[in-house]
Each structure stands twice: as C-alpha cells, then as structure tokens.
mmCIF file with all atom_site columns, C-alpha atoms in Angstrom:
data_model
loop_
_atom_site.group_PDB
_atom_site.id
_atom_site.type_symbol
_atom_site.label_atom_id
_atom_site.label_alt_id
_atom_site.label_comp_id
_atom_site.label_asym_id
_atom_site.label_entity_id
_atom_site.label_seq_id
_atom_site.pdbx_PDB_ins_code
_atom_site.Cartn_x
_atom_site.Cartn_y
_atom_site.Cartn_z
_atom_site.occupancy
_atom_site.B_iso_or_equiv
_atom_site.pdbx_formal_charge
_atom_site.auth_seq_id
_atom_site.auth_comp_id
_atom_site.auth_asym_id
_atom_site.auth_atom_id
_atom_site.pdbx_PDB_model_num
ATOM 1  C CA . MET A 1 1  ? 112.318 95.476  76.742  1.00 0.00 ? 1  MET A CA 1
ATOM 2  C CA . ALA A 1 2  ? 108.866 97.065  76.908  1.00 0.00 ? 2  ALA A CA 1
ATOM 3  C CA . PRO A 1 3  ? 108.213 100.062 79.168  1.00 0.00 ? 3  PRO A CA 1
ATOM 4  C CA . THR A 1 4  ? 106.611 99.515  82.569  1.00 0.00 ? 4  THR A CA 1
ATOM 5  C CA . TYR A 1 5  ? 103.530 101.620 83.345  1.00 0.00 ? 5  TYR A CA 1
ATOM 6  C CA . VAL A 1 6  ? 102.623 102.398 86.952  1.00 0.00 ? 6  VAL A CA 1
ATOM 7  C CA . SER A 1 7  ? 99.926  104.243 88.859  1.00 0.00 ? 7  SER A CA 1
ATOM 8  C CA . ALA A 1 8  ? 100.391 105.010 92.536  1.00 0.00 ? 8  ALA A CA 1
ATOM 9  C CA . THR A 1 9  ? 97.459  106.449 94.474  1.00 0.00 ? 9  THR A CA 1
ATOM 10 C CA . ILE A 1 10 ? 98.035  108.164 97.819  1.00 0.00 ? 10 ILE A CA 1
ATOM 11 C CA . MET A 1 11 ? 95.218  109.339 100.081 1.00 0.00 ? 11 MET A CA 1
ATOM 12 C CA . ALA A 1 12 ? 95.796  112.250 102.455 1.00 0.00 ? 12 ALA A CA 1
ATOM 13 C CA . LYS A 1 13 ? 94.437  112.305 105.965 1.00 0.00 ? 13 LYS A CA 1
ATOM 14 C CA . GLU A 1 14 ? 91.778  114.955 106.424 1.00 0.00 ? 14 GLU A CA 1
ATOM 15 C CA . GLY A 1 15 ? 93.461  118.313 106.930 1.00 0.00 ? 15 GLY A CA 1
ATOM 16 C CA . CYS A 1 16 ? 96.838  117.047 105.657 1.00 0.00 ? 16 CYS A CA 1
ATOM 17 C CA . GLU A 1 17 ? 96.271  117.564 101.940 1.00 0.00 ? 17 GLU A CA 1
ATOM 18 C CA . ALA A 1 18 ? 98.500  120.627 101.519 1.00 0.00 ? 18 ALA A CA 1
ATOM 19 C CA . SER A 1 19 ? 101.323 119.175 103.616 1.00 0.00 ? 19 SER A CA 1
ATOM 20 C CA . LEU A 1 20 ? 101.233 115.905 101.709 1.00 0.00 ? 20 LEU A CA 1
ATOM 21 C CA . GLU A 1 21 ? 101.288 117.717 98.384  1.00 0.00 ? 21 GLU A CA 1
ATOM 22 C CA . ARG A 1 22 ? 104.367 119.703 99.448  1.00 0.00 ? 22 ARG A CA 1
ATOM 23 C CA . GLU A 1 23 ? 106.200 116.498 100.382 1.00 0.00 ? 23 GLU A CA 1
ATOM 24 C CA . LEU A 1 24 ? 105.226 114.738 97.149  1.00 0.00 ? 24 LEU A CA 1
ATOM 25 C CA . LEU A 1 25 ? 106.411 117.673 95.064  1.00 0.00 ? 25 LEU A CA 1
ATOM 26 C CA . LYS A 1 26 ? 109.846 117.551 96.705  1.00 0.00 ? 26 LYS A CA 1
ATOM 27 C CA . VAL A 1 27 ? 110.616 114.076 95.364  1.00 0.00 ? 27 VAL A CA 1
ATOM 28 C CA . ILE A 1 28 ? 109.616 114.677 91.732  1.00 0.00 ? 28 ILE A CA 1
ATOM 29 C CA . PRO A 1 29 ? 112.924 116.144 90.459  1.00 0.00 ? 29 PRO A CA 1
ATOM 30 C CA . LEU A 1 30 ? 114.853 113.356 92.186  1.00 0.00 ? 30 LEU A CA 1
ATOM 31 C CA . VAL A 1 31 ? 112.732 110.631 90.622  1.00 0.00 ? 31 VAL A CA 1
ATOM 32 C CA . ARG A 1 32 ? 112.795 112.227 87.189  1.00 0.00 ? 32 ARG A CA 1
ATOM 33 C CA . GLY A 1 33 ? 116.586 112.113 87.442  1.00 0.00 ? 33 GLY A CA 1
ATOM 34 C CA . GLU A 1 34 ? 116.647 108.375 88.104  1.00 0.00 ? 34 GLU A CA 1
ATOM 35 C CA . GLU A 1 35 ? 118.005 106.087 85.416  1.00 0.00 ? 35 GLU A CA 1
ATOM 36 C CA . GLY A 1 36 ? 115.131 104.586 83.442  1.00 0.00 ? 36 GLY A CA 1
ATOM 37 C CA . CYS A 1 37 ? 112.479 107.140 84.417  1.00 0.00 ? 37 CYS A CA 1
ATOM 38 C CA . LEU A 1 38 ? 110.565 108.100 81.276  1.00 0.00 ? 38 LEU A CA 1
ATOM 39 C CA . ARG A 1 39 ? 107.642 109.857 82.987  1.00 0.00 ? 39 ARG A CA 1
ATOM 40 C CA . TYR A 1 40 ? 106.741 110.765 86.557  1.00 0.00 ? 40 TYR A CA 1
ATOM 41 C CA . ASP A 1 41 ? 103.684 113.004 86.831  1.00 0.00 ? 41 ASP A CA 1
ATOM 42 C CA . LEU A 1 42 ? 101.707 114.005 89.918  1.00 0.00 ? 42 LEU A CA 1
ATOM 43 C CA . HIS A 1 43 ? 97.951  114.588 89.789  1.00 0.00 ? 43 HIS A CA 1
ATOM 44 C CA . ARG A 1 44 ? 95.475  115.666 92.484  1.00 0.00 ? 44 ARG A CA 1
ATOM 45 C CA . SER A 1 45 ? 91.820  114.648 92.523  1.00 0.00 ? 45 SER A CA 1
ATOM 46 C CA . GLU A 1 46 ? 89.158  117.304 92.162  1.00 0.00 ? 46 GLU A CA 1
ATOM 47 C CA . TYR A 1 47 ? 88.170  116.834 95.796  1.00 0.00 ? 47 TYR A CA 1
ATOM 48 C CA . GLY A 1 48 ? 91.816  117.249 96.865  1.00 0.00 ? 48 GLY A CA 1
ATOM 49 C CA . ALA A 1 49 ? 92.460  114.263 99.149  1.00 0.00 ? 49 ALA A CA 1
ATOM 50 C CA . ALA A 1 50 ? 93.734  111.783 96.553  1.00 0.00 ? 50 ALA A CA 1
ATOM 51 C CA . PHE A 1 51 ? 97.027  112.085 94.700  1.00 0.00 ? 51 PHE A CA 1
ATOM 52 C CA . LEU A 1 52 ? 98.082  109.995 91.741  1.00 0.00 ? 52 LEU A CA 1
ATOM 53 C CA . PHE A 1 53 ? 101.547 109.433 90.358  1.00 0.00 ? 53 PHE A CA 1
ATOM 54 C CA . TYR A 1 54 ? 101.506 108.283 86.740  1.00 0.00 ? 54 TYR A CA 1
ATOM 55 C CA . GLU A 1 55 ? 104.844 106.691 85.922  1.00 0.00 ? 55 GLU A CA 1
ATOM 56 C CA . ILE A 1 56 ? 106.559 105.099 82.943  1.00 0.00 ? 56 ILE A CA 1
ATOM 57 C CA . TRP A 1 57 ? 109.823 103.223 83.429  1.00 0.00 ? 57 TRP A CA 1
ATOM 58 C CA . LYS A 1 58 ? 112.145 101.740 80.792  1.00 0.00 ? 58 LYS A CA 1
ATOM 59 C CA . SER A 1 59 ? 111.880 98.307  82.421  1.00 0.00 ? 59 SER A CA 1
ATOM 60 C CA . PRO A 1 60 ? 110.722 96.420  85.505  1.00 0.00 ? 60 PRO A CA 1
ATOM 61 C CA . ALA A 1 61 ? 114.339 96.525  86.754  1.00 0.00 ? 61 ALA A CA 1
ATOM 62 C CA . HIS A 1 62 ? 114.308 100.329 86.663  1.00 0.00 ? 62 HIS A CA 1
ATOM 63 C CA . LEU A 1 63 ? 111.035 100.366 88.607  1.00 0.00 ? 63 LEU A CA 1
ATOM 64 C CA . ALA A 1 64 ? 112.505 97.974  91.192  1.00 0.00 ? 64 ALA A CA 1
ATOM 65 C CA . ALA A 1 65 ? 115.551 100.226 91.625  1.00 0.00 ? 65 ALA A CA 1
ATOM 66 C CA . HIS A 1 66 ? 113.233 103.230 92.033  1.00 0.00 ? 66 HIS A CA 1
ATOM 67 C CA . ALA A 1 67 ? 111.390 101.530 94.887  1.00 0.00 ? 67 ALA A CA 1
ATOM 68 C CA . LYS A 1 68 ? 114.707 101.088 96.726  1.00 0.00 ? 68 LYS A CA 1
ATOM 69 C CA . ALA A 1 69 ? 115.984 104.635 96.142  1.00 0.00 ? 69 ALA A CA 1
ATOM 70 C CA . PRO A 1 70 ? 116.951 106.509 99.319  1.00 0.00 ? 70 PRO A CA 1
ATOM 71 C CA . HIS A 1 71 ? 114.714 109.470 98.443  1.00 0.00 ? 71 HIS A CA 1
ATOM 72 C CA . MET A 1 72 ? 111.708 107.142 98.260  1.00 0.00 ? 72 MET A CA 1
ATOM 73 C CA . ALA A 1 73 ? 112.463 105.820 101.755 1.00 0.00 ? 73 ALA A CA 1
ATOM 74 C CA . ALA A 1 74 ? 112.774 109.424 102.933 1.00 0.00 ? 74 ALA A CA 1
ATOM 75 C CA . LEU A 1 75 ? 109.433 110.263 101.309 1.00 0.00 ? 75 LEU A CA 1
ATOM 76 C CA . ARG A 1 76 ? 107.713 107.349 103.034 1.00 0.00 ? 76 ARG A CA 1
ATOM 77 C CA . GLU A 1 77 ? 109.105 108.534 106.374 1.00 0.00 ? 77 GLU A CA 1
ATOM 78 C CA . ALA A 1 78 ? 108.185 112.182 105.771 1.00 0.00 ? 78 ALA A CA 1
ATOM 79 C CA . THR A 1 79 ? 104.596 111.334 104.809 1.00 0.00 ? 79 THR A CA 1
ATOM 80 C CA . ALA A 1 80 ? 103.855 108.564 107.320 1.00 0.00 ? 80 ALA A CA 1
ATOM 81 C CA . ASP A 1 81 ? 101.652 110.820 109.460 1.00 0.00 ? 81 ASP A CA 1
ATOM 82 C CA . LEU A 1 82 ? 100.027 112.555 106.480 1.00 0.00 ? 82 LEU A CA 1
ATOM 83 C CA . VAL A 1 83 ? 98.549  109.574 104.634 1.00 0.00 ? 83 VAL A CA 1
ATOM 84 C CA . ALA A 1 84 ? 95.332  107.696 105.287 1.00 0.00 ? 84 ALA A CA 1
ATOM 85 C CA . GLY A 1 85 ? 96.665  104.219 104.586 1.00 0.00 ? 85 GLY A CA 1
ATOM 86 C CA . PRO A 1 86 ? 99.102  102.466 102.293 1.00 0.00 ? 86 PRO A CA 1
ATOM 87 C CA . THR A 1 87 ? 99.831  103.683 98.780  1.00 0.00 ? 87 THR A CA 1
ATOM 88 C CA . GLU A 1 88 ? 97.952  101.684 96.152  1.00 0.00 ? 88 GLU A CA 1
ATOM 89 C CA . VAL A 1 89 ? 100.439 100.765 93.431  1.00 0.00 ? 89 VAL A CA 1
ATOM 90 C CA . ASN A 1 90 ? 99.364  99.131  90.175  1.00 0.00 ? 90 ASN A CA 1
ATOM 91 C CA . VAL A 1 91 ? 101.606 97.995  87.336  1.00 0.00 ? 91 VAL A CA 1
ATOM 92 C CA . TRP A 1 92 ? 99.906  98.037  83.940  1.00 0.00 ? 92 TRP A CA 1
ATOM 93 C CA . GLU A 1 93 ? 100.389 96.233  80.646  1.00 0.00 ? 93 GLU A CA 1
ATOM 94 C CA . PRO A 1 94 ? 99.820  98.311  77.507  1.00 0.00 ? 94 PRO A CA 1
ATOM 95 C CA . VAL A 1 95 ? 96.802  97.321  75.441  1.00 0.00 ? 95 VAL A CA 1
ATOM 96 C CA . ASP A 1 96 ? 96.447  100.235 73.007  1.00 0.00 ? 96 ASP A CA 1
ATOM 97 C CA . VAL A 1 97 ? 99.062  102.940 73.537  1.00 0.00 ? 97 VAL A CA 1
ATOM 98 C CA . VAL A 1 98 ? 99.863  105.847 71.227  1.00 0.00 ? 98 VAL A CA 1
ATOM 99 C CA . GLY A 1 99 ? 103.518 106.435 70.361  1.00 0.00 ? 99 GLY A CA 1
#
C-alpha cells in the first residue's frame, strides 16, 4: 500500500503563538511513536502565527487510527482556546516524489 501524505495547518490566535507551539511540541514524540508514522514534522511560518505539520503515514488506515488516538483528543482540548479556527487538513497523492 502506498504511503499517505498529509499537511495540517493550524493558526494561532493573536498573542497565543508561543503557548500553541508548546502544546504542539508535546504531542510530537507520542505521534512519532504511533504504528505507521513515517514522518511527523512541525514547521512555523516566518510570521509566527501559522504552524504546519507535514506527515507521512504507511497507509490511510494508520492515518485514521492517528486521528482517533487519545493524545490527539487531548491536544485538541488543550489548544481549543489557542487556535483561530479549525485545523486545515489535506491528504495528498504523490505525483513526483524522490525516494
């Protein structure tokens, strides 16, 4: 089965950037330990309010399990007052990928 590529963009409320970043960083080791996680990288925009998770999962089933993980529910709860709207999640199909 082909890998599943995901981008998840999270916008911080004004003044909440540092707090949101701290919460996002907490979940990274837990997600990287999930079965089927091939890559889970956090990026911050140059202006600081937008965060991007770049993810690669072994399969759509692994991604679906990730979405239901208890630590993801805890993250959503912990960041509810720090974000400026819903997370934008996109699943991508490879067109020209190295390696």
